[in-house]
């Protein structure tokens, strides 16, 4: 949610795309026809570039690339789709226009260069404006009706949506008082118009906000309503607007069909690449661990896989051989017992060997799980593989977690690992399942590399 300051930047981003388009055409043209420009009809090329440019920029505009919510964000898919349609236009026209010989190599390279430069320029300019505007880029909001019983909901919205809440107040039935309060807050902030101050309202009862909605609509005040069904936000919902009646229904969470096969293919390819690249390292670690704990270099533990099927997950051993016996002794301490069953881990666990600490720090203990991926027990990306006793902690979400394969890496891995609380881990697993896509998987995989190298949250 951006402020009016951001909406004024749309023309600048529009001009940026025009400039980048012109620069791309010139650079590629200069490199392609540097030796002999006489071989082409400059006028014919300029006309074609202008036509393509009109289509390209028009498609960007239609796709919402210059609308306020998208201005400070980079959407490669919008640029890619617009360029693909523009390229299709060129190839069709050039096929029928025989009196001019267009260089397909030039235009193909041009489309690629324009895409890269446009995305890069957009990213850099967005970063500059985000940095210079700071919080002023965000729409200031007054949070209304968020009482103590739903304070956590407001905190979650502010954190995850990066909202700028400048004031809080209770929801009062008297519209006049609410409007006066809104004007007063706008004046304190030095806003010229109340339209620059939005409202984020929690609706506890259906129909409670009708007078306020009408007022905001007539006065162009940004209004965002959080309905009382927001407690259902842990469940992925689809919305259906049927003749002004809003219907909510659960999305199908099952990764199936073509998506399931693509995910499996990606898992196998990445697992094979991983095994080939790290086989020498795994062999070396296995030999080292044999000296540390003879015949016990590999540790396996029972975890819950897809549909609750029990699978054996492999790891390099990082704990002493009699770790289970030592755990029972440690759990006799009330403090350790509580911490263990709260988080399923022990702070500064004495059972971890010196070599094991090093392996865990760099996540090297998890390399054997590439074998689990090849076997189909794990996916490369997914929820954390949990032991059977943990399932109860997921409550009603337990069955949802088991509808997808657990993963070698996931949101919790790239978000701090051991620095993340157990409840947050559960929410991250649910968020991943609710928002799964192959693109999301690739994003997590790319984020895993720096997370491991920087030892983010390693324990």
GROMACS .gro file of C-alpha atoms in nm, residues 83-296:
model
  214
   83UNK     CA    1   0.799  -0.866  -2.499
   84UNK     CA    2   0.677  -1.210  -2.607
   85UNK     CA    3   0.361  -1.061  -2.760
   86UNK     CA    4   0.567  -0.785  -2.920
   87UNK     CA    5   0.809  -1.043  -3.062
   88UNK     CA    6   0.518  -1.246  -3.198
   89UNK     CA    7   0.390  -0.933  -3.373
   90UNK     CA    8   0.732  -0.875  -3.533
   91UNK     CA    9   0.780  -1.233  -3.655
   92UNK     CA   10   0.432  -1.244  -3.808
   93UNK     CA   11   0.470  -0.904  -3.982
   94UNK     CA   12   0.824  -0.978  -4.104
   95UNK     CA   13   0.700  -1.303  -4.257
   96UNK     CA   14   0.442  -1.124  -4.471
   97UNK     CA   15   0.642  -0.807  -4.548
   98UNK     CA   16   0.869  -0.925  -4.829
   99UNK     CA   17   0.997  -0.595  -4.967
  100UNK     CA   18   1.213  -0.536  -4.655
  101UNK     CA   19   1.459  -0.793  -4.525
  102UNK     CA   20   1.462  -0.762  -4.146
  103UNK     CA   21   1.745  -0.923  -3.949
  104UNK     CA   22   1.579  -1.175  -3.719
  105UNK     CA   23   1.907  -1.208  -3.528
  106UNK     CA   24   1.902  -0.835  -3.454
  107UNK     CA   25   1.544  -0.834  -3.326
  108UNK     CA   26   1.585  -1.157  -3.126
  109UNK     CA   27   1.895  -1.022  -2.949
  110UNK     CA   28   1.724  -0.685  -2.907
  111UNK     CA   29   1.427  -0.843  -2.723
  112UNK     CA   30   1.666  -1.023  -2.487
  113UNK     CA   31   1.881  -0.717  -2.419
  114UNK     CA   32   1.575  -0.497  -2.367
  115UNK     CA   33   1.432  -0.743  -2.115
  116UNK     CA   34   1.754  -0.755  -1.911
  117UNK     CA   35   1.812  -0.378  -1.919
  118UNK     CA   36   1.445  -0.295  -1.843
  119UNK     CA   37   1.439  -0.525  -1.538
  120UNK     CA   38   1.775  -0.396  -1.414
  121UNK     CA   39   1.681  -0.029  -1.461
  122UNK     CA   40   1.343  -0.081  -1.294
  123UNK     CA   41   1.506  -0.254  -0.997
  124UNK     CA   42   1.769   0.018  -0.950
  125UNK     CA   43   1.523   0.307  -0.981
  126UNK     CA   44   1.278   0.137  -0.742
  127UNK     CA   45   1.558   0.087  -0.492
  128UNK     CA   46   1.660   0.453  -0.518
  129UNK     CA   47   1.304   0.574  -0.454
  130UNK     CA   48   1.246   0.326  -0.171
  131UNK     CA   49   1.565   0.445  -0.005
  132UNK     CA   50   1.495   0.817  -0.054
  133UNK     CA   51   1.128   0.806   0.043
  134UNK     CA   52   1.158   0.555   0.328
  135UNK     CA   53   0.833   0.530   0.525
  136UNK     CA   54   0.689   0.818   0.323
  137UNK     CA   55   0.650   0.574   0.034
  138UNK     CA   56   0.393   0.380   0.234
  139UNK     CA   57   0.033   0.489   0.275
  140UNK     CA   58  -0.021   0.602   0.638
  141UNK     CA   59  -0.302   0.403   0.798
  142UNK     CA   60  -0.520   0.443   1.104
  143UNK     CA   61  -0.589   0.101   1.257
  144UNK     CA   62  -0.948   0.098   1.380
  145UNK     CA   63  -1.119  -0.168   1.587
  146UNK     CA   64  -0.814  -0.380   1.667
  147UNK     CA   65  -0.861  -0.449   2.035
  148UNK     CA   66  -0.656  -0.668   2.269
  149UNK     CA   67  -0.821  -0.987   2.143
  150UNK     CA   68  -0.705  -0.927   1.785
  151UNK     CA   69  -0.388  -0.723   1.847
  152UNK     CA   70  -0.178  -1.014   1.719
  153UNK     CA   71  -0.364  -1.000   1.389
  154UNK     CA   72  -0.269  -0.634   1.342
  155UNK     CA   73   0.095  -0.709   1.429
  156UNK     CA   74   0.096  -0.990   1.173
  157UNK     CA   75  -0.049  -0.763   0.902
  158UNK     CA   76   0.203  -0.487   0.976
  159UNK     CA   77   0.496  -0.729   0.976
  160UNK     CA   78   0.407  -0.938   0.672
  161UNK     CA   79   0.248  -0.667   0.455
  162UNK     CA   80   0.492  -0.398   0.578
  163UNK     CA   81   0.210  -0.158   0.655
  164UNK     CA   82   0.262   0.188   0.801
  165UNK     CA   83   0.019   0.222   1.090
  166UNK     CA   84   0.042   0.574   1.234
  167UNK     CA   85  -0.240   0.556   1.489
  168UNK     CA   86  -0.480   0.316   1.656
  169UNK     CA   87  -0.831   0.375   1.781
  170UNK     CA   88  -1.141   0.184   1.879
  171UNK     CA   89  -1.433   0.142   1.644
  172UNK     CA   90  -1.710   0.373   1.758
  173UNK     CA   91  -2.063   0.369   1.626
  174UNK     CA   92  -2.081   0.749   1.591
  175UNK     CA   93  -1.956   0.822   1.238
  176UNK     CA   94  -1.906   1.192   1.312
  177UNK     CA   95  -1.661   1.123   1.592
  178UNK     CA   96  -1.471   0.877   1.373
  179UNK     CA   97  -1.447   1.131   1.088
  180UNK     CA   98  -1.334   1.409   1.326
  181UNK     CA   99  -1.066   1.181   1.467
  182UNK     CA  100  -0.950   1.097   1.114
  183UNK     CA  101  -0.921   1.467   1.025
  184UNK     CA  102  -0.731   1.536   1.347
  185UNK     CA  103  -0.473   1.262   1.278
  186UNK     CA  104  -0.430   1.385   0.918
  187UNK     CA  105  -0.363   1.740   1.046
  188UNK     CA  106  -0.107   1.614   1.299
  189UNK     CA  107   0.077   1.435   1.020
  190UNK     CA  108   0.076   1.751   0.811
  191UNK     CA  109  -0.125   1.592   0.530
  192UNK     CA  110  -0.286   1.835   0.287
  193UNK     CA  111  -0.585   1.609   0.225
  194UNK     CA  112  -0.753   1.335   0.428
  195UNK     CA  113  -0.738   1.121   0.111
  196UNK     CA  114  -0.370   1.072   0.193
  197UNK     CA  115  -0.459   0.893   0.519
  198UNK     CA  116  -0.612   0.548   0.486
  199UNK     CA  117  -0.816   0.339   0.726
  200UNK     CA  118  -0.752  -0.023   0.821
  201UNK     CA  119  -1.067  -0.142   0.995
  202UNK     CA  120  -1.148  -0.467   1.170
  203UNK     CA  121  -1.511  -0.562   1.110
  204UNK     CA  122  -1.635  -0.779   1.392
  205UNK     CA  123  -1.998  -0.789   1.281
  206UNK     CA  124  -2.128  -0.805   0.927
  207UNK     CA  125  -2.290  -0.474   0.821
  208UNK     CA  126  -2.120  -0.284   1.101
  209UNK     CA  127  -1.924  -0.061   0.865
  210UNK     CA  128  -2.182   0.040   0.605
  211UNK     CA  129  -2.193   0.412   0.707
  212UNK     CA  130  -1.812   0.429   0.714
  213UNK     CA  131  -1.780   0.255   0.375
  214UNK     CA  132  -2.021   0.507   0.220
  215UNK     CA  133  -1.830   0.800   0.371
  216UNK     CA  134  -1.492   0.674   0.246
  217UNK     CA  135  -1.633   0.601  -0.099
  218UNK     CA  136  -1.777   0.952  -0.133
  219UNK     CA  137  -1.459   1.121  -0.005
  220UNK     CA  138  -1.204   0.900  -0.184
  221UNK     CA  139  -1.045   0.785   0.141
  222UNK     CA  140  -0.851   0.455   0.108
  223UNK     CA  141  -1.036   0.196   0.315
  224UNK     CA  142  -0.916  -0.157   0.388
  225UNK     CA  143  -1.144  -0.392   0.580
  226UNK     CA  144  -1.023  -0.693   0.776
  227UNK     CA  145  -1.333  -0.911   0.820
  228UNK     CA  146  -1.382  -1.122   1.130
  229UNK     CA  147  -1.326  -1.431   0.914
  230UNK     CA  148  -0.959  -1.328   0.903
  231UNK     CA  149  -0.904  -1.603   1.159
  232UNK     CA  150  -0.944  -1.830   0.857
  233UNK     CA  151  -0.634  -1.678   0.698
  234UNK     CA  152  -0.436  -1.988   0.800
  235UNK     CA  153  -0.649  -2.168   0.540
  236UNK     CA  154  -0.596  -2.078   0.172
  237UNK     CA  155  -0.918  -1.926   0.045
  238UNK     CA  156  -1.049  -1.849  -0.300
  239UNK     CA  157  -1.303  -1.571  -0.344
  240UNK     CA  158  -1.602  -1.572  -0.574
  241UNK     CA  159  -1.793  -1.251  -0.642
  242UNK     CA  160  -2.141  -1.359  -0.752
  243UNK     CA  161  -2.358  -1.056  -0.836
  244UNK     CA  162  -2.220  -0.856  -0.544
  245UNK     CA  163  -2.230  -1.151  -0.301
  246UNK     CA  164  -1.887  -1.250  -0.171
  247UNK     CA  165  -1.830  -1.624  -0.134
  248UNK     CA  166  -1.526  -1.777   0.033
  249UNK     CA  167  -1.410  -2.131  -0.028
  250UNK     CA  168  -1.095  -2.339   0.040
  251UNK     CA  169  -0.840  -2.384  -0.236
  252UNK     CA  170  -0.728  -2.732  -0.334
  253UNK     CA  171  -0.391  -2.778  -0.166
  254UNK     CA  172  -0.291  -3.106  -0.329
  255UNK     CA  173   0.020  -3.085  -0.548
  256UNK     CA  174  -0.100  -3.318  -0.821
  257UNK     CA  175  -0.111  -3.385  -1.191
  258UNK     CA  176   0.138  -3.204  -1.414
  259UNK     CA  177   0.269  -2.990  -1.125
  260UNK     CA  178   0.348  -3.300  -0.921
  261UNK     CA  179   0.540  -3.456  -1.210
  262UNK     CA  180   0.734  -3.135  -1.278
  263UNK     CA  181   0.824  -3.107  -0.909
  264UNK     CA  182   0.945  -3.467  -0.907
  265UNK     CA  183   1.155  -3.414  -1.223
  266UNK     CA  184   1.310  -3.103  -1.065
  267UNK     CA  185   1.386  -3.301  -0.747
  268UNK     CA  186   1.558  -3.583  -0.937
  269UNK     CA  187   1.765  -3.346  -1.154
  270UNK     CA  188   1.880  -3.137  -0.856
  271UNK     CA  189   1.951  -3.448  -0.644
  272UNK     CA  190   2.166  -3.603  -0.917
  273UNK     CA  191   2.355  -3.276  -0.968
  274UNK     CA  192   2.400  -3.245  -0.591
  275UNK     CA  193   2.529  -3.602  -0.552
  276UNK     CA  194   2.771  -3.564  -0.844
  277UNK     CA  195   2.910  -3.235  -0.711
  278UNK     CA  196   2.936  -3.343  -0.345
  279UNK     CA  197   3.017  -3.716  -0.375
  280UNK     CA  198   3.386  -3.652  -0.299
  281UNK     CA  199   3.290  -3.444   0.006
  282UNK     CA  200   3.044  -3.705   0.134
  283UNK     CA  201   3.308  -3.978   0.093
  284UNK     CA  202   3.562  -3.766   0.281
  285UNK     CA  203   3.318  -3.689   0.566
  286UNK     CA  204   3.216  -4.055   0.588
  287UNK     CA  205   3.580  -4.161   0.635
  288UNK     CA  206   3.640  -3.888   0.895
  289UNK     CA  207   3.326  -3.989   1.087
  290UNK     CA  208   3.431  -4.355   1.085
  291UNK     CA  209   3.738  -4.255   1.288
  292UNK     CA  210   3.517  -4.049   1.522
  293UNK     CA  211   3.248  -4.318   1.571
  294UNK     CA  212   3.334  -4.655   1.405
  295UNK     CA  213   3.049  -4.819   1.207
  296UNK     CA  214   2.817  -4.531   1.289
   0.00000   0.00000   0.00000
